[in-house]
Each structure stands twice: as structure tokens, then as C-alpha cells.
Coordinates of C-alpha atoms in Angstrom, one line a residue:
M20 CA 0.0 0.7 -0.1
K21 CA 1.1 3.9 -0.5
I22 CA 0.8 5.4 3.4
C23 CA 0.7 8.8 4.2
F24 CA 1.1 10.2 7.6
F25 CA 0.9 14.1 8.9
N26 CA 2.1 15.2 12.0
R27 CA 4.7 17.3 12.5
S28 CA 7.8 16.0 14.5
Y29 CA 9.1 13.8 13.3
W30 CA 12.8 11.9 12.9
P31 CA 14.7 13.4 14.1
D32 CA 13.5 14.9 16.7
Q33 CA 13.3 13.9 19.9
S34 CA 9.6 14.3 21.0
A35 CA 8.0 10.7 21.8
T36 CA 4.9 11.6 19.3
G37 CA 8.0 12.1 15.9
Q38 CA 9.9 8.7 18.2
L39 CA 7.0 7.0 17.6
L40 CA 6.0 7.9 14.3
T41 CA 9.4 7.7 13.1
E42 CA 9.2 3.7 14.1
L43 CA 6.0 3.1 12.8
A44 CA 7.2 4.3 9.8
E45 CA 10.0 2.7 9.4
D46 CA 8.3 -0.8 9.9
L47 CA 5.7 -0.6 7.8
V48 CA 8.3 0.1 4.7
D49 CA 11.0 -2.7 6.2
R50 CA 8.5 -5.4 7.8
Y51 CA 6.0 -4.8 5.3
A52 CA 6.7 -3.5 2.0
H53 CA 4.7 -0.4 2.3
E54 CA 5.6 3.1 0.8
V55 CA 5.4 5.3 3.4
T56 CA 5.4 9.5 3.0
V57 CA 5.6 11.8 6.3
V58 CA 4.7 14.8 5.6
A59 CA 6.8 16.3 8.3
G60 CA 7.9 19.8 9.6
R61 CA 11.2 21.4 10.3
P62 CA 13.4 19.5 12.8
L63 CA 12.4 21.3 15.8
N64 CA 16.0 20.3 16.8
A65 CA 17.6 21.1 13.9
P66 CA 21.1 22.8 14.9
I67 CA 21.5 26.6 13.3
E68 CA 24.3 26.0 10.5
D69 CA 21.4 23.3 9.2
R70 CA 18.6 26.1 8.6
A71 CA 21.0 27.8 6.1
G72 CA 19.5 24.9 3.7
W73 CA 15.3 25.6 4.1
R74 CA 15.2 27.0 0.9
G75 CA 11.1 26.9 -0.7
V76 CA 8.2 25.7 1.1
V77 CA 9.0 22.0 1.0
V78 CA 11.8 19.9 1.7
R79 CA 12.5 16.6 0.1
E80 CA 14.0 14.1 1.9
A81 CA 14.3 10.5 2.3
H82 CA 15.8 8.5 5.3
Q83 CA 14.9 4.5 6.4
G84 CA 13.3 4.0 3.2
V85 CA 10.9 6.5 4.3
N86 CA 9.9 9.3 2.3
I87 CA 9.9 12.9 3.9
R88 CA 7.9 16.5 3.1
R89 CA 8.9 18.9 5.6
A90 CA 6.8 21.5 5.2
N91 CA 8.2 24.8 5.9
G92 CA 6.3 26.5 8.9
T93 CA 7.3 29.5 10.6
R94 CA 9.3 29.5 13.6
L95 CA 8.5 31.9 16.1
R96 CA 9.6 31.4 19.1
P97 CA 6.0 29.7 21.1
G98 CA 6.0 31.3 24.1
R99 CA 2.7 33.6 23.4
F100 CA -0.8 32.0 21.4
V101 CA -0.2 34.0 19.0
A102 CA 3.2 32.8 17.9
R103 CA 2.2 29.0 18.6
A104 CA -0.9 29.7 16.4
T105 CA 1.0 30.8 13.3
N106 CA 3.3 28.2 13.6
Y107 CA 1.1 25.8 13.8
L108 CA -1.4 27.4 10.5
S109 CA 1.7 27.8 8.3
Y110 CA 2.9 24.2 8.4
V111 CA -0.7 23.4 7.7
A112 CA -0.7 25.4 5.1
A113 CA 2.8 24.4 3.9
A114 CA 1.6 20.8 4.5
T115 CA -1.2 21.2 2.0
V116 CA 1.1 21.9 -0.2
A117 CA 2.8 19.6 -0.1
S118 CA 0.7 17.0 -0.3
F119 CA -0.2 17.9 -4.4
A120 CA 3.5 16.5 -5.0
I121 CA 2.0 13.1 -3.4
D122 CA 1.4 10.1 -5.6
R123 CA -2.1 9.1 -4.8
P124 CA -2.2 7.6 -1.5
D125 CA -4.6 4.2 -0.7
V126 CA -4.7 6.0 3.2
V127 CA -3.7 9.7 4.5
V128 CA -3.5 9.0 8.2
S129 CA -2.9 12.2 11.2
L130 CA -1.8 12.4 14.3
T131 CA -2.9 15.2 16.6
D132 CA 0.9 17.9 16.0
P133 CA -0.8 20.5 15.7
P134 CA -4.0 19.7 16.6
I135 CA -6.1 21.1 12.9
L136 CA -3.6 19.0 10.9
G137 CA -6.3 16.4 10.5
L138 CA -7.8 19.2 8.5
A139 CA -5.6 19.0 5.8
A140 CA -4.8 14.9 5.7
L141 CA -8.8 14.6 5.1
W142 CA -9.1 17.2 2.5
M143 CA -6.2 15.1 0.9
A144 CA -8.2 11.7 1.4
R145 CA -10.7 13.3 -0.5
R146 CA -9.3 14.5 -2.8
T147 CA -7.3 11.4 -4.3
G148 CA -10.3 8.7 -3.0
A149 CA -7.3 7.5 0.2
R150 CA -8.9 6.2 3.2
F151 CA -8.6 8.4 6.3
V152 CA -7.5 7.3 9.8
Y153 CA -7.4 9.7 12.8
I154 CA -5.2 8.9 15.3
C155 CA -5.3 10.3 18.7
E156 CA -2.4 10.5 20.0
D157 CA -4.5 13.6 22.1
I158 CA -8.2 15.4 22.7
F159 CA -8.9 18.2 22.2
P160 CA -9.7 21.2 23.7
E161 CA -10.0 19.7 26.7
V162 CA -5.8 19.4 26.3
A163 CA -5.7 23.1 25.2
T164 CA -7.9 24.4 27.9
L165 CA -6.4 22.5 30.9
I166 CA -2.6 22.9 29.8
E167 CA -2.8 26.1 28.3
D168 CA -1.4 29.3 29.5
F169 CA -4.4 31.1 26.8
Q170 CA -7.8 30.5 27.2
N171 CA -10.1 31.8 24.4
N172 CA -13.8 30.2 24.5
A173 CA -14.1 31.3 20.2
V174 CA -10.8 29.6 19.5
N175 CA -11.6 26.1 22.1
A176 CA -15.0 26.2 20.1
S177 CA -13.8 26.2 17.1
L178 CA -10.9 23.2 18.2
D179 CA -13.9 21.2 19.1
R180 CA -15.7 21.4 16.0
A181 CA -12.6 20.0 14.2
N182 CA -11.9 17.8 16.1
R183 CA -15.4 16.1 15.9
Y184 CA -15.9 17.1 12.3
L185 CA -12.7 14.8 11.9
L186 CA -14.1 12.2 13.8
R187 CA -17.3 11.7 12.1
H188 CA -15.6 11.8 8.6
A189 CA -12.2 9.5 9.1
D190 CA -12.7 5.7 7.5
A191 CA -11.6 4.6 11.8
I192 CA -10.1 6.3 14.8
V193 CA -7.5 5.4 16.8
A194 CA -7.4 5.6 20.6
L195 CA -4.1 4.7 22.8
G196 CA -6.4 3.5 25.1
D197 CA -9.4 1.8 26.8
R198 CA -10.8 5.3 28.6
M199 CA -9.1 8.0 26.0
R200 CA -11.8 5.1 23.7
R201 CA -14.5 6.1 25.9
R202 CA -13.6 9.8 25.9
L203 CA -14.1 9.8 22.5
V204 CA -17.8 7.4 21.9
E205 CA -19.4 9.1 25.2
E206 CA -18.4 12.8 25.1
K207 CA -17.1 13.2 21.5
D208 CA -20.0 11.1 19.5
A209 CA -17.4 8.8 17.7
D210 CA -19.0 5.8 15.9
P211 CA -17.7 3.0 18.3
A212 CA -17.4 0.8 15.5
R213 CA -14.6 2.7 13.8
V214 CA -12.9 3.1 17.5
H215 CA -10.5 0.8 17.7
V216 CA -7.6 0.6 20.8
I217 CA -4.0 0.3 19.7
H218 CA -1.6 1.3 23.0
N219 CA 1.5 3.1 22.1
W220 CA 5.3 1.0 22.5
A221 CA 8.4 0.7 23.4
D222 CA 10.7 -1.6 21.6
C223 CA 11.3 -4.7 24.4
D224 CA 14.8 -5.6 21.9
Q225 CA 16.0 -2.5 22.2
V226 CA 14.7 -1.2 25.8
L227 CA 15.8 -4.6 28.7
P228 CA 16.5 -4.7 32.4
G229 CA 19.9 -3.3 32.8
P230 CA 22.3 -3.4 36.4
K231 CA 21.6 -0.1 38.6
D232 CA 25.8 -0.3 38.8
N233 CA 25.4 1.3 35.2
A234 CA 28.1 4.2 34.0
F235 CA 25.2 6.8 34.4
A236 CA 24.8 6.0 38.1
I237 CA 28.4 5.5 38.6
A238 CA 28.8 9.3 36.7
H239 CA 26.7 11.3 38.9
G240 CA 26.8 9.1 42.2
L241 CA 22.9 7.1 42.2
V242 CA 24.7 3.7 42.8
D243 CA 24.0 4.0 45.9
R244 CA 20.4 6.1 46.6
F245 CA 16.8 5.0 45.9
V246 CA 15.9 6.9 43.2
V247 CA 12.7 8.0 42.1
M248 CA 12.8 9.1 38.4
H249 CA 10.5 11.4 36.7
S250 CA 11.5 10.6 32.6
G251 CA 10.2 12.7 30.2
N252 CA 9.1 15.7 28.6
V253 CA 8.6 17.9 31.4
G254 CA 5.6 19.8 30.8
L255 CA 2.4 21.6 32.0
S256 CA 0.2 18.4 31.4
Q257 CA 2.5 15.9 33.9
N258 CA 1.2 18.2 37.2
L259 CA 5.4 17.6 38.1
E260 CA 4.8 20.1 41.0
V261 CA 3.5 17.2 43.4
L262 CA 6.5 15.9 42.9
I263 CA 8.8 18.2 44.4
E264 CA 6.2 18.3 46.7
A265 CA 6.2 14.8 48.1
A266 CA 10.5 15.6 48.1
D267 CA 9.7 18.3 50.5
L268 CA 8.1 15.5 52.7
L269 CA 10.6 13.7 52.6
R270 CA 13.8 15.7 52.6
S271 CA 14.5 13.9 56.2
K272 CA 15.3 10.4 54.6
E273 CA 19.2 10.4 53.2
W274 CA 18.8 7.6 51.6
L275 CA 16.0 9.2 48.5
T276 CA 17.0 11.0 45.7
I277 CA 14.4 12.0 43.4
A278 CA 15.5 12.1 39.5
I279 CA 13.9 14.5 36.7
V280 CA 15.0 13.8 33.7
G281 CA 14.0 15.4 30.7
D282 CA 13.4 18.8 29.9
G283 CA 10.3 20.9 28.8
S284 CA 8.4 24.0 29.7
K285 CA 7.8 23.4 33.0
R286 CA 11.4 22.4 33.9
R287 CA 13.0 25.8 34.9
A288 CA 10.2 26.9 37.4
L289 CA 10.2 23.2 38.8
E290 CA 13.8 23.9 39.3
A291 CA 13.3 27.4 40.9
M292 CA 10.6 25.5 43.3
A293 CA 12.7 22.7 44.2
A294 CA 15.7 26.0 45.2
A295 CA 13.3 27.9 47.1
R296 CA 13.0 24.7 49.3
G297 CA 16.1 24.3 49.9
L298 CA 15.2 20.6 48.9
V299 CA 18.6 18.2 48.1
N300 CA 17.0 15.3 47.0
V301 CA 15.3 17.0 43.8
R302 CA 17.9 16.5 40.8
F303 CA 17.5 17.5 37.6
F304 CA 18.9 15.8 34.3
P305 CA 19.5 17.2 30.8
Y306 CA 17.2 14.7 28.1
Q307 CA 19.3 11.7 27.2
P308 CA 19.4 10.6 24.1
K309 CA 17.8 7.2 23.2
A310 CA 20.9 5.4 22.6
L311 CA 21.5 6.3 26.4
L312 CA 17.5 5.7 27.6
H313 CA 19.2 1.7 28.9
D314 CA 21.9 3.1 31.9
S315 CA 19.2 6.6 32.9
F316 CA 16.3 4.0 33.5
A317 CA 18.4 1.1 34.9
A318 CA 19.7 4.4 37.9
A319 CA 16.2 4.0 39.0
D320 CA 14.7 1.9 41.5
V321 CA 11.1 3.5 41.1
F322 CA 9.5 5.6 38.5
V323 CA 6.6 7.6 39.0
V324 CA 3.7 8.6 36.3
S325 CA 1.8 11.3 36.3
L326 CA -0.7 13.0 34.7
K327 CA -2.6 16.6 36.3
S328 CA -6.4 15.7 37.3
G329 CA -8.6 15.1 34.4
L330 CA -6.6 14.8 31.9
E331 CA -6.5 11.2 32.0
G332 CA -7.9 9.9 28.8
F333 CA -7.4 13.3 27.1
I334 CA -3.8 12.1 26.7
V335 CA -2.4 8.6 27.5
P336 CA 1.2 9.4 28.9
S337 CA 3.3 6.9 26.6
K338 CA 6.4 6.9 29.0
V339 CA 5.4 4.5 30.8
Y340 CA 5.8 1.4 28.1
G341 CA 9.4 2.1 28.7
I342 CA 10.0 1.8 32.0
L343 CA 7.7 -1.6 31.7
A344 CA 10.0 -2.6 29.4
A345 CA 12.9 -1.5 32.1
G346 CA 11.5 -3.9 34.0
R347 CA 11.3 -0.9 36.9
P348 CA 7.8 -0.5 38.5
Y349 CA 6.0 2.4 38.9
I350 CA 3.7 4.8 41.5
A351 CA 0.7 6.2 38.7
A352 CA 0.0 9.2 39.9
T353 CA -3.2 9.7 38.3
D354 CA -6.4 9.1 38.3
P355 CA -7.5 5.4 39.4
S356 CA -9.4 5.2 34.9
A357 CA -6.4 6.4 32.8
E358 CA -4.4 3.9 31.2
P359 CA -1.2 4.2 33.7
A360 CA -3.1 3.1 36.8
A361 CA -4.9 0.4 34.9
I362 CA -1.8 -1.1 33.8
A363 CA 0.1 -1.3 37.6
R364 CA -3.6 -2.1 38.9
E365 CA -4.5 -4.9 36.8
G366 CA -0.3 -5.7 35.6
G367 CA 0.6 -6.1 39.9
C368 CA 3.5 -3.5 38.6
G369 CA 3.3 -0.5 40.3
L370 CA 1.4 1.4 43.1
L371 CA -1.6 4.2 42.6
A372 CA -1.5 7.5 44.4
A373 CA -4.3 10.2 43.8
P374 CA -3.6 12.9 41.1
G375 CA -2.1 15.9 42.7
D376 CA -2.0 14.5 46.4
P377 CA 2.3 14.7 48.0
A378 CA 1.2 12.9 51.2
A379 CA -0.4 9.5 49.3
L380 CA 2.5 10.5 46.3
A381 CA 5.6 10.2 49.8
G382 CA 3.7 7.6 51.3
A383 CA 3.5 4.8 47.6
I384 CA 7.4 6.2 47.5
L385 CA 8.3 5.1 51.0
A386 CA 6.0 1.3 50.8
L387 CA 8.4 0.4 47.6
H388 CA 11.4 1.2 50.3
D389 CA 10.8 -0.3 52.5
D390 CA 9.8 -3.7 51.0
P391 CA 12.1 -4.4 48.1
V392 CA 11.0 -7.9 47.7
A393 CA 7.4 -6.9 46.1
M394 CA 9.6 -4.0 44.7
R395 CA 11.6 -6.5 42.6
E396 CA 8.6 -8.7 42.2
M397 CA 6.7 -5.4 40.5
G398 CA 9.9 -4.9 38.5
V399 CA 10.1 -8.9 36.8
R400 CA 6.4 -8.3 36.2
A401 CA 6.4 -5.8 34.7
R402 CA 9.4 -6.7 32.3
R403 CA 6.4 -9.5 31.7
V404 CA 3.4 -6.4 31.2
A405 CA 5.8 -4.6 28.5
R406 CA 5.8 -7.9 26.1
Q407 CA 1.8 -7.1 25.4
F408 CA 2.7 -3.5 24.1
D409 CA 5.8 -5.1 22.0
R410 CA 6.6 -2.2 18.8
R411 CA 6.0 -5.3 16.8
I412 CA 2.5 -6.1 18.0
A413 CA 1.3 -2.3 17.5
V414 CA 3.4 -2.4 14.4
Q415 CA 1.8 -5.3 13.2
A416 CA -2.2 -3.6 14.3
Y417 CA -1.7 -0.7 12.0
H418 CA -0.5 -2.6 8.7
E419 CA -4.4 -4.8 9.9
L420 CA -5.6 -1.2 10.5
F421 CA -4.9 -0.2 6.8
E422 CA -5.5 -2.7 4.9
R423 CA -9.5 -3.6 6.2
V424 CA -10.0 0.2 5.9
A425 CA -7.9 0.5 2.3
G426 CA -10.3 -2.5 1.4
I427 CA -13.5 -1.1 2.6
E428 CA -16.1 1.3 1.2
R429 CA -17.0 3.8 3.2
A430 CA -19.6 4.9 4.9
A431 CA -21.2 7.5 3.8

């Protein structure tokens, strides 16, 4: 088949969505011999010296057998809503231009970066007679309403209308978990027959349990510490303030280190919060590239997966799958209905803590520290559970979905 993906983030971007899409696209080429094109934006982390080569609206590339069309939108500093909106709209416009030079696909697939991108993808699908698949990495406008610093009823109403329109006209919809599926069907009026649950994943052949006595832990003096780690985006949705507050409650525990690994819009504020409280048990580490994640993950005794209350099902934290593959237990500081909490509960590979409750989070950390046998058993179960969310299983599910969609008559 010929498959065309639309998403702003793609290789070599380091965002979770960009990395997952890269793995999916490359595997569809390598394992199933599909012809795959990705309409992406300029790499968000492209070095300055590479930007001189960006001329024109669309730049053509290829990587690992995947055809890439870089839609050359603006790159304004995203500190203000107007700048972010300009970046989004200019990328969508450039992506629409790029779509005219792509051979007729069998399936057009849109993710939700940015949230209005699906409109350009749907237009291409209808114009070329292709099927349209909508992958809901996030659900809007709820995500924007709960985590953005800009609130505008007209903008949010427009996002809601666009999202419902895409759900109504998609030949297939992908939800990242059961809670998200319920949100789409019960709150967004999506046709349940068209909503398919395909979880995000980790590569269980690459992410493996490792010894704590490794290069990362040795370099940072973590080998003999009880390390509670958050790894990944340090952004607005994770509600990591509760982790700093839990560290404050545990400041007398000399054996404890709270390790926040990664970067994002909230990192500076969290660093200031920890410094203002004089917390020496909280340490911040830079983003770790994929090649070094093995050691940084192995340096942790337990992870924290947190999500701001009310976001469950609108966002599904993908970091939980790497934690499972690394064979480490985790504390799900989320609503009980959120995917990480459901996996921890059903798989016996972690503990639950009420979102936004530092005392509950501190209590869960103490419970795991005080019962090392139970903690090790949770880690073993985590690795076992990870096999359900392996990269090969997820890619096969997408391959089979695209095959089915391409072979059906589109409902009116």
C-alpha cells in the first residue's frame, strides 16, 4: 500500500510522538514493504547551521526508506499564543501544498500535532479518493483547555468543532487506550464501530532491564541511592509540582534522590521551586538520547508517572511502556481510570497515588522502599507486562488496520 502520514514532529525530533511515528513508518516499510510518505515539519532541534538549506515551502528528504516532505512553516518562539498559532497555521498551509506533489495514496493518516492538521489530511484523502485514519494522540480542545496558558472560548469551540468533524468523517479512528476510547465515544460522539484501540509501545528488544551499577548511575553518584525518577517531557500536563512537594515531605530521608530527567516548559519553574525549598534530594538531569536511555532507566529504583487531574483519557502518557520494558515498577500518580493506573493495577507492576496529592505520593515511595522484595517482584511483572505493548505488536496492529481500511467501502 501507499500510506501518507501527517504530523509535524518526525525524525530526528526527540518528542515521544515523533519517535513513535518514526518507528511505525520505518517498520511499515521494512517489515511490510509499504510505500510510506510523511508530511512533517522542520526538525525542532535542527542545528542553526542546517537552517540555511531550508528554501521554499517544501523540502524533500528520505530516511530509512521513508519519503519525507518537510513543510516549511514559521519558527517563531512559542512563548505566546499568537506565535504558536502562527507556527501551527503556517505548517498546516505548507503541508497542504506538499500534499499536491504526493502520488495518490491508499490511506492518509493524521496525528494531532497540531490539532487542526487532520483537516489538511482529510482534504487530501477526499481529493485523491484515499481512506482517512485519525490517530488521536491527544484529544482537543480539552488538552488545550487544561494545560495551555491561553484561554479563549472561541478558539476552544473551533477546536472542538474541528475534532468532532474529523471523528465524524474518519474511516477509522485510533484511540491509545480504553479510557480514551470511552472519551471519544461517550463525549465526542465517535462511531464505536470505527474506534480501534492501539496502544503506544516500547521496543522490548532494545529497552531491557539493566543493572543499577552502570555508567549513568556511577557518573552521578546514584548507585547507593534510592532513586525515584521521572523521565521524559517536563511539561504542563505532568503536574510535577506534586513530586517536588513529595520530596519536601521526605526531606529527612537521607537515602532518597528524586531524579527529574528531561526538559520542557516547566523545568525552570520546578528547579526554582526545589531551590526555594532548599531541597537537596531533588536533582535535575538533561534529556537523555535514545542510545543512553538504557543506563538512565536502569539507574532508577522506581518511576513516577503523573498526570494532571482531568486529563485522563485525553492524554495517554507513552513513557509508561519504556518503564515496563526496563523492568522497573512505577507509581501512577493519576486518576484510577487513566491507562498507567489501569496497567499498574491489573499487571501488579506498580502502585497508585491520587493525582495532586503529595502525601499519597510520598507514602507510595516509602512503601516501595520499605519492601524491596515486593518492589523486585513488581519489576519482574513489569517486564512481563511489557510484552503486551511491544513495538512489533503495535506495528502489526496498524498494518492490519490500514489493510482493512484500504479494502472497505467508505461509509457515507
